[in-house]
Coordinates of N, CA and C and ligand atoms in Angstrom, one line a residue:
X1 N 155.6 85.7 57.7 CA 156.6 85.0 58.7 C 155.6 84.3 59.7
X2 N 155.9 83.1 59.9 CA 155.1 82.3 60.9 C 156.2 81.7 61.9
X3 N 156.1 82.1 63.0 CA 157.0 81.5 64.1 C 156.2 80.7 65.0
X4 N 156.7 79.5 65.3 CA 156.0 78.6 66.2 C 157.0 78.3 67.4
X5 N 156.6 78.3 68.6 CA 157.4 78.1 69.8 C 157.0 77.0 70.7
X6 N 157.9 76.1 71.0 CA 157.6 75.0 72.1 C 158.3 75.7 73.4
X7 N 157.4 76.1 74.2 CA 157.8 76.8 75.4 C 158.2 75.9 76.5
X8 N 159.4 75.4 76.5 CA 159.8 74.3 77.4 C 160.7 74.9 78.5
X9 N 160.6 74.3 79.6 CA 161.7 74.5 80.8 C 160.9 75.3 82.0
X10 N 159.7 75.4 82.0 CA 159.0 76.1 83.2 C 159.3 75.4 84.5
X11 N 159.3 74.1 84.4 CA 159.4 73.2 85.5 C 161.0 73.4 86.1
X12 N 161.9 73.3 85.2 CA 163.3 73.5 85.6 C 163.7 74.8 86.1
X13 N 163.0 75.8 85.5 CA 163.2 77.2 86.0 C 162.8 77.3 87.4
X14 N 161.6 76.7 87.7 CA 161.1 76.8 89.1 C 162.0 76.0 90.0
X15 N 162.4 74.8 89.6 CA 163.3 73.9 90.5 C 164.6 74.7 90.9
X16 N 165.1 75.4 89.9 CA 166.3 76.1 90.2 C 166.1 77.2 91.3
X17 N 164.9 77.6 91.5 CA 164.6 78.7 92.5 C 163.9 78.0 93.7
X18 N 163.9 76.8 93.8 CA 163.2 76.1 94.9 C 161.7 76.5 94.9
X19 N 161.1 76.7 93.8 CA 159.7 77.0 93.7 C 158.9 75.8 93.1
X20 N 157.6 75.8 93.3 CA 156.9 74.6 92.7 C 156.7 74.9 91.2
X21 N 156.2 73.8 90.6 CA 156.1 73.8 89.1 C 155.1 74.9 88.6
X22 N 154.0 75.0 89.4 CA 153.0 76.0 89.1 C 153.6 77.5 89.0
X23 N 154.6 77.8 89.9 CA 155.2 79.1 89.9 C 156.0 79.2 88.6
X24 N 156.6 78.1 88.1 CA 157.3 78.1 86.8 C 156.3 78.4 85.7
X25 N 155.2 77.8 85.8 CA 154.2 78.0 84.7 C 153.8 79.5 84.7
X26 N 153.5 80.1 85.9 CA 153.2 81.5 85.9 C 154.2 82.3 85.3
X27 N 155.5 82.0 85.6 CA 156.6 82.8 85.0 C 156.6 82.6 83.5
X28 N 156.2 81.3 83.1 CA 156.2 81.1 81.7 C 155.0 81.9 81.0
X29 N 154.0 82.0 81.6 CA 152.8 82.9 81.1 C 153.3 84.3 80.9
X30 N 154.1 84.8 81.9 CA 154.6 86.2 81.8 C 155.4 86.4 80.6
X31 N 156.3 85.2 80.4 CA 157.2 85.3 79.2 C 156.4 85.3 77.9
X32 N 155.4 84.5 77.9 CA 154.5 84.4 76.7 C 153.9 85.7 76.3
X33 N 153.5 86.4 77.4 CA 152.9 87.7 77.2 C 153.9 88.8 76.6
X34 N 155.1 88.7 77.2 CA 156.2 89.6 76.7 C 156.5 89.3 75.2
X35 N 156.6 88.0 74.9 CA 157.0 87.5 73.6 C 155.9 87.9 72.5
X36 N 154.6 87.8 72.9 CA 153.6 88.2 72.0 C 153.7 89.6 71.7
X37 N 153.9 90.5 72.7 CA 154.1 91.9 72.4 C 155.3 92.2 71.5
X38 N 156.4 91.4 71.8 CA 157.6 91.7 71.0 C 157.4 91.2 69.6
X39 N 156.5 90.1 69.4 CA 156.4 89.6 68.0 C 155.6 90.6 67.2
X40 N 154.7 91.3 67.9 CA 153.8 92.3 67.1 C 154.8 93.4 66.6
X41 N 155.7 93.9 67.5 CA 156.6 94.8 67.1 C 157.6 94.4 66.0
X42 N 157.8 93.2 66.0 CA 158.8 92.6 65.0 C 158.1 92.2 63.7
X43 N 156.8 92.5 63.7 CA 156.0 92.4 62.4 C 155.9 90.8 62.0
X44 N 155.8 90.0 63.0 CA 155.5 88.6 62.8 C 154.1 88.5 62.4
X45 N 153.8 87.7 61.3 CA 152.4 87.6 60.9 C 151.6 86.6 61.7
X46 N 152.3 85.5 61.9 CA 151.6 84.4 62.7 C 152.5 83.9 63.8
X47 N 152.0 83.8 65.0 CA 152.8 83.2 66.1 C 152.0 82.1 66.8
X48 N 152.6 81.0 66.8 CA 151.8 79.7 67.4 C 152.6 79.3 68.6
X49 N 152.0 79.3 69.7 CA 152.6 78.9 71.1 C 152.0 77.6 71.5
X50 N 152.9 76.6 71.8 CA 152.4 75.3 72.3 C 152.2 75.5 73.8
X51 N 150.9 75.6 74.2 CA 150.7 75.9 75.6 C 150.2 74.6 76.4
X52 N 149.6 73.6 75.6 CA 149.1 72.4 76.4 C 148.9 71.3 75.4
X53 N 149.6 70.3 75.4 CA 149.5 69.2 74.4 C 148.4 68.2 74.9
X54 N 148.0 67.3 74.0 CA 147.1 66.3 74.3 C 147.8 65.4 75.5
X55 N 149.0 65.1 75.4 CA 149.8 64.4 76.3 C 150.0 65.0 77.7
X56 N 149.8 66.3 77.8 CA 149.9 67.0 79.0 C 148.8 66.7 80.0
X57 N 147.7 66.0 79.5 CA 146.7 65.6 80.3 C 147.2 64.6 81.4
X58 N 148.3 63.9 81.0 CA 148.7 62.8 82.0 C 149.7 63.4 83.0
X59 N 149.9 64.7 83.1 CA 150.5 65.3 84.3 C 149.6 65.2 85.5
X60 N 150.2 65.4 86.7 CA 149.3 65.4 87.9 C 148.1 66.4 87.8
X61 N 147.0 66.1 88.3 CA 145.8 66.8 88.1 C 146.0 68.3 88.6
X62 N 146.7 68.6 89.8 CA 146.8 70.0 90.2 C 147.6 70.8 89.1
X63 N 148.5 70.2 88.5 CA 149.3 70.9 87.5 C 148.4 71.1 86.2
X64 N 147.7 70.2 85.9 CA 146.8 70.3 84.7 C 145.8 71.5 85.0
X65 N 145.2 71.4 86.2 CA 144.2 72.6 86.4 C 144.9 73.9 86.5
X66 N 146.2 73.9 87.1 CA 146.9 75.2 87.1 C 147.1 75.7 85.8
X67 N 147.6 74.8 84.8 CA 148.0 75.3 83.4 C 146.6 75.8 82.7
X68 N 145.6 75.1 82.8 CA 144.3 75.4 82.1 C 143.8 76.8 82.8
X69 N 143.9 76.9 84.1 CA 143.5 78.2 84.7 C 144.3 79.4 84.3
X70 N 145.6 79.1 84.2 CA 146.5 80.1 83.7 C 146.1 80.6 82.3
X71 N 145.8 79.6 81.5 CA 145.4 80.0 80.1 C 144.2 80.8 80.1
X72 N 143.2 80.5 80.9 CA 142.0 81.3 80.9 C 142.3 82.7 81.5
X73 N 143.1 82.8 82.5 CA 143.4 84.2 82.9 C 144.1 84.9 81.9
X74 N 145.1 84.2 81.3 CA 145.9 84.8 80.2 C 144.9 85.5 79.1
X75 N 143.9 84.6 78.7 CA 142.9 85.1 77.7 C 142.2 86.3 78.2
X76 N 141.9 86.2 79.4 CA 141.0 87.4 79.9 C 141.9 88.7 79.9
X77 N 143.1 88.6 80.3 CA 143.9 89.9 80.4 C 144.5 90.2 79.0
X78 N 144.7 89.3 78.2 CA 145.4 89.6 76.9 C 144.4 90.1 75.9
X79 N 143.1 89.8 76.0 CA 142.1 90.1 74.9 C 142.1 91.6 74.7
X80 N 142.0 92.4 75.8 CA 141.8 93.9 75.5 C 143.1 94.4 74.8
X81 N 144.2 94.0 75.3 CA 145.4 94.4 74.7 C 145.6 94.0 73.3
X82 N 145.1 92.7 73.0 CA 145.2 92.3 71.6 C 144.3 93.1 70.7
X83 N 143.1 93.5 71.3 CA 142.2 94.4 70.5 C 142.9 95.7 70.1
X84 N 143.6 96.3 71.2 CA 144.2 97.6 71.0 C 145.4 97.4 69.8
X85 N 146.0 96.2 69.9 CA 147.2 96.0 69.0 C 146.9 95.3 67.7
X86 N 145.5 95.0 67.5 CA 144.9 94.3 66.4 C 145.5 93.0 66.2
X87 N 145.6 92.2 67.3 CA 146.1 90.8 67.3 C 144.9 89.9 67.4
X88 N 144.7 89.0 66.4 CA 143.7 88.1 66.3 C 144.0 86.8 67.2
X89 N 143.2 86.6 68.2 CA 143.5 85.4 69.1 C 142.7 84.2 68.5
X90 N 143.4 83.0 68.5 CA 142.8 81.8 68.1 C 143.5 80.7 68.8
X91 N 142.5 79.8 69.4 CA 143.1 78.6 70.2 C 142.9 77.5 69.3
X92 N 144.0 76.8 69.0 CA 143.9 75.6 68.1 C 144.1 74.3 68.9
X93 N 143.5 73.3 68.4 CA 143.5 72.0 69.1 C 142.0 71.5 69.3
X94 N 141.9 70.6 70.2 CA 140.6 70.0 70.4 C 139.9 70.7 71.7
X95 N 138.6 70.7 71.6 CA 138.0 71.6 72.7 C 137.1 70.7 73.5
X96 N 136.7 69.5 73.2 CA 135.6 68.8 73.9 C 136.0 68.4 75.3
X97 N 137.4 68.4 75.6 CA 137.8 68.0 76.9 C 138.1 69.2 77.8
X98 N 138.0 70.4 77.2 CA 138.2 71.6 78.0 C 137.0 72.0 78.9
X99 N 137.1 72.6 80.1 CA 136.0 72.8 80.9 C 135.2 74.0 80.2
X100 N 134.0 74.1 80.7 CA 133.0 75.1 80.0 C 133.5 76.5 80.2
X101 N 134.1 76.9 81.3 CA 134.5 78.3 81.5 C 135.6 78.6 80.6
X102 N 136.6 77.7 80.4 CA 137.7 77.9 79.5 C 137.2 78.0 78.1
X103 N 136.2 77.1 77.8 CA 135.8 77.1 76.4 C 135.1 78.4 76.1
X104 N 134.2 78.9 77.1 CA 133.6 80.1 76.9 C 134.5 81.3 76.7
X105 N 135.6 81.3 77.5 CA 136.6 82.4 77.4 C 137.2 82.4 76.0
X106 N 137.6 81.1 75.5 CA 138.3 81.0 74.3 C 137.2 81.6 73.1
X107 N 136.0 81.3 73.2 CA 135.0 81.7 72.2 C 134.9 83.3 72.3
X108 N 134.9 83.7 73.5 CA 134.7 85.2 73.6 C 136.0 85.9 73.0
X109 N 137.2 85.4 73.4 CA 138.4 86.1 73.0 C 138.5 86.0 71.5
X110 N 138.2 84.9 70.9 CA 138.2 84.8 69.4 C 137.1 85.7 68.8
X111 N 136.0 85.7 69.4 CA 134.9 86.5 68.8 C 135.3 88.1 68.8
X112 N 135.8 88.5 69.9 CA 136.1 89.9 70.1 C 137.3 90.3 69.2
X113 N 138.2 89.4 69.0 CA 139.4 89.8 68.2 C 139.3 89.3 66.7
X114 N 138.1 88.9 66.3 CA 138.0 88.3 64.9 C 138.4 89.3 63.9
X115 N 138.2 90.5 64.1 CA 138.4 91.6 63.0 C 139.8 92.1 63.0
X116 N 140.7 91.5 64.0 CA 142.0 92.1 64.1 C 143.0 91.4 63.0
X117 N 143.9 92.2 62.5 CA 144.6 91.6 61.3 C 146.1 91.9 61.4
X118 N 146.6 92.5 62.4 CA 148.1 92.8 62.5 C 148.9 91.6 62.7
X119 N 148.4 90.7 63.6 CA 149.1 89.4 63.8 C 148.1 88.3 64.2
X120 N 148.4 87.1 63.8 CA 147.5 86.0 64.2 C 148.2 85.2 65.3
X121 N 147.6 85.3 66.4 CA 148.2 84.6 67.6 C 147.4 83.3 67.9
X122 N 148.2 82.2 67.7 CA 147.6 80.9 67.9 C 148.0 80.2 69.1
X123 N 147.2 79.9 70.0 CA 147.6 79.1 71.2 C 147.3 77.7 71.1
X124 N 148.1 76.8 71.1 CA 147.8 75.4 70.9 C 147.5 74.8 72.2
X125 N 146.2 74.4 72.3 CA 145.6 73.8 73.7 C 144.9 72.5 73.4
X126 N 145.3 71.5 74.1 CA 144.9 70.1 73.9 C 145.1 69.7 72.4
X127 N 146.4 70.0 72.1 CA 146.8 69.9 70.7 C 147.7 68.7 70.5
X128 N 147.4 68.0 69.4 CA 148.3 66.9 68.9 C 148.4 67.0 67.4
X129 N 149.6 67.2 66.9 CA 149.7 67.3 65.4 C 149.3 66.0 64.8
X130 N 149.7 64.9 65.3 CA 149.3 63.7 64.6 C 147.8 63.4 64.6
X131 N 147.1 63.8 65.7 CA 145.6 63.7 65.6 C 145.0 64.6 64.6
X132 N 145.7 65.8 64.5 CA 145.1 66.9 63.5 C 145.3 66.3 62.1
X133 N 146.5 65.6 61.9 CA 146.6 65.1 60.5 C 145.7 64.0 60.2
X134 N 145.3 63.2 61.1 CA 144.3 62.1 61.0 C 143.0 62.7 60.7
X135 N 142.6 63.8 61.5 CA 141.3 64.4 61.4 C 141.2 65.2 60.0
X136 N 142.2 65.8 59.6 CA 142.2 66.5 58.4 C 142.1 65.5 57.2
X137 N 142.7 64.3 57.4 CA 142.6 63.2 56.3 C 141.2 62.8 56.3
X138 N 140.6 62.6 57.4 CA 139.2 62.2 57.4 C 138.3 63.2 56.7
X139 N 138.5 64.5 56.9 CA 137.7 65.5 56.3 C 138.0 65.6 54.7
X140 N 139.3 65.2 54.3 CA 139.7 65.4 53.0 C 138.8 64.4 52.1
X141 N 138.4 63.3 52.6 CA 137.7 62.2 51.8 C 138.4 62.1 50.4
X142 N 137.6 62.4 49.4 CA 138.2 62.2 48.0 C 138.6 63.5 47.3
X143 N 138.6 64.6 48.1 CA 139.0 65.9 47.5 C 140.4 65.8 46.8
X144 N 140.5 66.1 45.6 CA 141.8 66.0 44.9 C 142.7 67.3 45.3
X145 N 144.0 67.0 45.6 CA 144.8 68.1 46.0 C 145.9 68.2 45.0
X146 N 146.2 69.5 44.5 CA 147.2 69.6 43.6 C 148.7 69.9 44.2
X147 N 148.7 70.3 45.4 CA 150.0 70.6 46.1 C 149.8 70.4 47.7
X148 N 150.9 69.8 48.2 CA 150.8 69.6 49.7 C 150.3 70.9 50.5
X149 N 150.5 72.1 50.0 CA 150.1 73.3 50.7 C 148.6 73.4 50.7
X150 N 147.9 72.8 49.8 CA 146.4 72.7 49.9 C 145.8 72.0 51.0
X151 N 146.6 71.2 51.6 CA 146.2 70.3 52.8 C 146.1 71.2 54.0
X152 N 146.7 72.4 54.0 CA 146.7 73.2 55.2 C 145.3 73.6 55.6
X153 N 144.5 73.8 54.5 CA 143.0 74.2 54.7 C 142.4 73.2 55.5
X154 N 142.6 71.8 55.3 CA 142.0 70.8 56.0 C 142.5 70.7 57.4
X155 N 143.8 70.9 57.5 CA 144.5 71.0 58.9 C 143.8 72.0 59.7
X156 N 143.7 73.2 59.1 CA 143.2 74.3 59.8 C 141.7 74.0 60.4
X157 N 140.9 73.5 59.5 CA 139.6 73.1 59.9 C 139.6 72.1 61.0
X158 N 140.5 71.1 60.9 CA 140.6 70.1 62.0 C 140.9 70.6 63.4
X159 N 141.6 71.9 63.5 CA 141.9 72.3 64.8 C 141.4 73.7 65.1
X160 N 140.4 74.1 64.4 CA 139.8 75.4 64.6 C 140.7 76.5 64.2
X161 N 141.6 76.5 63.3 CA 142.5 77.5 63.0 C 141.8 78.5 62.0
X162 N 141.5 79.7 62.5 CA 140.9 80.6 61.7 C 141.5 82.0 61.7
X163 N 142.2 82.5 60.7 CA 142.2 82.0 59.4 C 143.1 80.8 59.3
X164 N 143.3 80.2 58.1 CA 144.2 79.2 57.8 C 145.6 79.7 58.0
X165 N 146.5 79.0 58.7 CA 147.9 79.6 59.0 C 148.8 79.1 57.8
X166 N 149.8 79.9 57.4 CA 150.7 79.3 56.5 C 151.7 78.3 57.1
X167 N 152.5 77.7 56.3 CA 153.5 76.8 56.9 C 154.4 77.5 57.8
X168 N 155.1 76.7 58.8 CA 156.0 77.5 59.7 C 157.3 77.8 59.1
X169 N 157.8 79.1 59.3 CA 159.1 79.5 58.8 C 160.2 79.2 59.9
X170 N 159.9 79.5 61.1 CA 160.9 79.2 62.2 C 160.3 78.6 63.4
X171 N 160.8 77.5 63.8 CA 160.4 76.8 65.0 C 161.4 77.0 66.1
X172 N 161.0 77.5 67.2 CA 161.9 77.7 68.4 C 161.6 76.7 69.5
X173 N 162.5 76.0 70.0 CA 162.2 75.2 71.3 C 163.1 75.6 72.3
X174 N 162.7 76.0 73.4 CA 163.6 76.4 74.5 C 164.0 75.2 75.4
X175 N 164.9 75.4 76.3 CA 165.3 74.4 77.4 C 166.1 73.1 77.0
X176 N 166.7 73.3 75.7 CA 167.7 72.3 75.5 C 167.2 71.0 74.8
X177 N 166.0 70.7 74.9 CA 165.5 69.4 74.3 C 165.4 69.6 72.8
X178 N 165.9 68.5 72.0 CA 165.9 68.7 70.5 C 164.9 67.8 69.9
X179 N 163.6 68.0 70.1 CA 162.5 67.2 69.5 C 161.3 68.1 69.2
X180 N 160.3 67.5 68.4 CA 159.2 68.3 68.1 C 157.9 68.0 68.9
X181 N 158.0 66.9 69.6 CA 156.9 66.6 70.6 C 155.5 66.8 69.9
X182 N 155.3 66.2 68.8 CA 153.9 66.2 68.2 C 153.4 67.7 67.9
X183 N 154.2 68.5 67.6 CA 153.9 69.9 67.3 C 154.0 70.3 65.9
X184 N 152.9 70.6 65.1 CA 153.0 71.2 63.8 C 153.8 70.3 62.9
X185 N 153.7 69.0 62.9 CA 154.6 68.2 62.2 C 154.6 68.4 60.6
X186 N 153.4 68.6 60.1 CA 153.1 68.8 58.6 C 153.7 70.2 58.3
X187 N 153.2 71.2 59.2 CA 153.5 72.6 58.8 C 154.9 72.9 59.0
X188 N 155.8 72.1 59.6 CA 157.1 72.3 59.8 C 158.0 71.7 58.8
X189 N 157.4 71.2 57.7 CA 158.1 70.5 56.7 C 159.5 71.2 56.3
X190 N 159.4 72.5 56.0 CA 160.6 73.3 55.7 C 160.9 74.3 56.7
X191 N 160.5 74.2 57.9 CA 160.8 75.2 58.9 C 162.2 75.1 59.3
X192 N 162.8 76.3 59.5 CA 164.1 76.4 60.2 C 163.9 76.0 61.6
X193 N 164.8 75.1 62.2 CA 164.6 74.8 63.6 C 165.7 75.4 64.4
X194 N 165.3 76.0 65.6 CA 166.2 76.6 66.4 C 166.0 76.1 67.9
X195 N 166.9 75.4 68.4 CA 166.9 74.8 69.7 C 167.8 75.6 70.5
X196 N 167.2 76.2 71.6 CA 168.0 77.0 72.6 C 168.1 76.4 74.0
X197 N 169.2 76.8 74.7 CA 169.3 76.2 76.0 C 168.5 77.0 77.0
X198 N 168.2 78.3 76.8 CA 167.5 79.1 77.7 C 166.1 78.5 78.1
X199 N 165.9 78.6 79.4 CA 164.5 78.1 79.8 C 163.4 79.1 79.5
X200 N 162.3 78.6 79.2 CA 161.3 79.4 78.7 C 161.0 80.8 79.5
X201 N 160.9 80.6 80.8 CA 160.6 82.0 81.5 C 161.6 83.0 81.3
X202 N 162.9 82.6 80.9 CA 163.9 83.6 80.6 C 163.9 84.1 79.1
X203 N 163.1 83.5 78.4 CA 163.1 84.0 77.0 C 162.3 85.3 76.9
X204 N 162.9 86.3 76.3 CA 162.2 87.7 76.2 C 162.3 88.3 74.8
X205 N 162.0 89.5 74.8 CA 162.0 90.3 73.6 C 163.4 90.2 72.9
X206 N 164.4 90.4 73.7 CA 165.8 90.3 73.2 C 166.1 88.9 72.6
X207 N 165.7 87.9 73.3 CA 165.9 86.5 72.8 C 165.1 86.3 71.4
X208 N 164.0 86.8 71.3 CA 163.2 86.7 70.1 C 163.9 87.5 68.9
X209 N 164.5 88.6 69.3 CA 165.2 89.5 68.3 C 166.4 88.7 67.8
X210 N 167.0 88.1 68.7 CA 168.3 87.2 68.3 C 167.9 86.0 67.6
X211 N 166.8 85.4 67.9 CA 166.3 84.2 67.0 C 166.0 84.6 65.7
X212 N 165.4 85.8 65.5 CA 165.1 86.3 64.2 C 166.4 86.7 63.4
X213 N 167.3 87.1 64.1 CA 168.6 87.5 63.5 C 169.3 86.2 63.0
X214 N 169.2 85.2 63.8 CA 169.8 83.9 63.5 C 169.1 83.4 62.1
X215 N 167.8 83.5 62.2 CA 166.9 83.0 61.0 C 167.3 83.7 59.7
X216 N 167.5 85.0 60.0 CA 167.9 85.8 58.7 C 169.2 85.4 58.1
X217 N 170.0 84.6 58.8 CA 171.3 84.2 58.3 C 171.2 82.8 57.7
X218 N 170.0 82.1 58.0 CA 169.8 80.8 57.4 C 169.6 80.8 55.9
X219 N 170.1 79.9 55.2 CA 169.8 79.9 53.7 C 168.8 78.8 53.5
X220 N 167.6 79.2 53.1 CA 166.4 78.3 52.9 C 166.5 77.9 51.4
X221 N 166.5 76.6 51.2 CA 166.7 76.1 49.7 C 165.4 75.3 49.3
X222 N 164.6 74.9 50.2 CA 163.4 74.1 49.9 C 163.8 73.0 49.0
X223 N 164.8 72.4 49.1 CA 165.1 71.2 48.4 C 165.8 71.5 47.1
X224 N 165.9 72.8 46.8 CA 166.6 73.2 45.5 C 168.0 73.5 45.8
X225 N 168.7 74.1 44.8 CA 170.1 74.4 45.1 C 170.2 75.9 45.4
X226 N 171.2 76.3 46.0 CA 171.4 77.7 46.4 C 171.5 78.6 45.2
X227 N 170.8 79.8 45.2 CA 171.1 80.7 44.2 C 172.4 81.3 44.3
X228 N 173.2 81.1 43.2 CA 174.7 81.5 43.3 C 174.8 82.7 42.4
X229 N 175.7 83.6 42.8 CA 176.0 84.8 42.0 C 176.8 84.3 40.9
X230 N 176.5 84.7 39.6 CA 177.2 84.2 38.5 C 178.6 84.9 38.4
X231 N 179.6 84.0 38.7 CA 181.0 84.5 38.7 C 181.6 84.4 37.3
X232 N 182.7 84.9 37.0 CA 183.4 84.8 35.7 C 183.7 83.3 35.4
X233 N 184.0 82.5 36.5 CA 184.3 81.1 36.4 C 183.0 80.4 35.8
X234 N 181.8 80.7 36.4 CA 180.6 80.0 35.9 C 180.3 80.5 34.5
X235 N 180.6 81.8 34.2 CA 180.3 82.2 32.8 C 181.3 81.4 31.9
X236 N 182.5 81.2 32.2 CA 183.5 80.5 31.4 C 183.0 79.1 31.2
X237 N 182.5 78.5 32.3 CA 182.0 77.1 32.3 C 180.8 76.9 31.3
X238 N 180.0 78.0 31.3 CA 178.7 78.0 30.4 C 179.1 78.0 28.9
X239 N 180.3 78.8 28.7 CA 180.7 78.8 27.3 C 181.3 77.5 26.8
Ligands
LIG301 C1 156.8 73.0 79.3 O1 157.6 73.1 80.4 C2 155.7 73.8 79.3 C3 154.4 73.5 79.2 C4 153.9 72.1 79.2 C5 153.3 74.5 79.3 C6 153.5 75.8 78.6 C7 152.7 76.8 79.3 C8 153.1 78.0 79.5 C9 154.3 78.7 79.1 C10 152.2 79.0 80.4 C11 150.9 79.2 79.9 C12 150.9 79.7 78.5 C13 150.3 80.8 78.2 C14 150.3 81.2 76.7 C15 149.4 81.7 79.0 P1 157.7 72.0 81.5 O2 156.7 72.1 82.5 O3 157.6 70.6 80.7 O4 159.1 72.2 82.0 P2 160.2 71.1 82.4 O5 160.5 70.3 81.1 O6 161.4 72.1 82.9 O7 159.7 70.4 83.5

């Protein structure tokens, strides 16, 4: 089970409380922490959180610095707990524009949790799905592929995903917007999409449980037809 989340609505959550956007992001980081713990309890195999997109660099500098600082602090505090719960931390995306302290923390969190196997937690930072598809295509060169799923290996290498993550089963986006915003475009080919009005800082363990409940009611057909129970009518038709 691979769940991917576009954590949207921190700014609106803060505005509703007359707080600045940074306070919204801090509340968002607390929600992310709670959802990671809940996902472990729900036996999710892979959780990918969209923390900072390539386009987020165009936000005002203080907000960019606050977000990247928050990520570093999150990694510092979450690493010990992830070790206890056997959660493997992995930051996906591009690294050359990140500052050296954040890069060092990413490498440390990844190294320390490399042996963990209960859940693969991927934080997408300086991430663009379209750029990852281009980079994976460049690495592919003339390698023959027998199935689209084999391309996942090249996508993983393009964004430092270790191990290779499977395709997304459920994509959740909070805060009402109904778009993918350059997130896991290839990997979401057959994902179930769940758009929620709830602002990200309000998303919690109960909301995740509800999302999983909704997912369990979806009928996934992968382009085929639904498996139907053979009724007497169908048996008659076959004869
Ligand atoms: C979108 O809300 C959210 C982001 C661009 C950043 C997501 C970051 C966090 C949840 C905090 C850090 C994450 C971790 C894992 C520690 P927005 O700012 O676009 O909200 P708005 O649309 O209401 O303005």
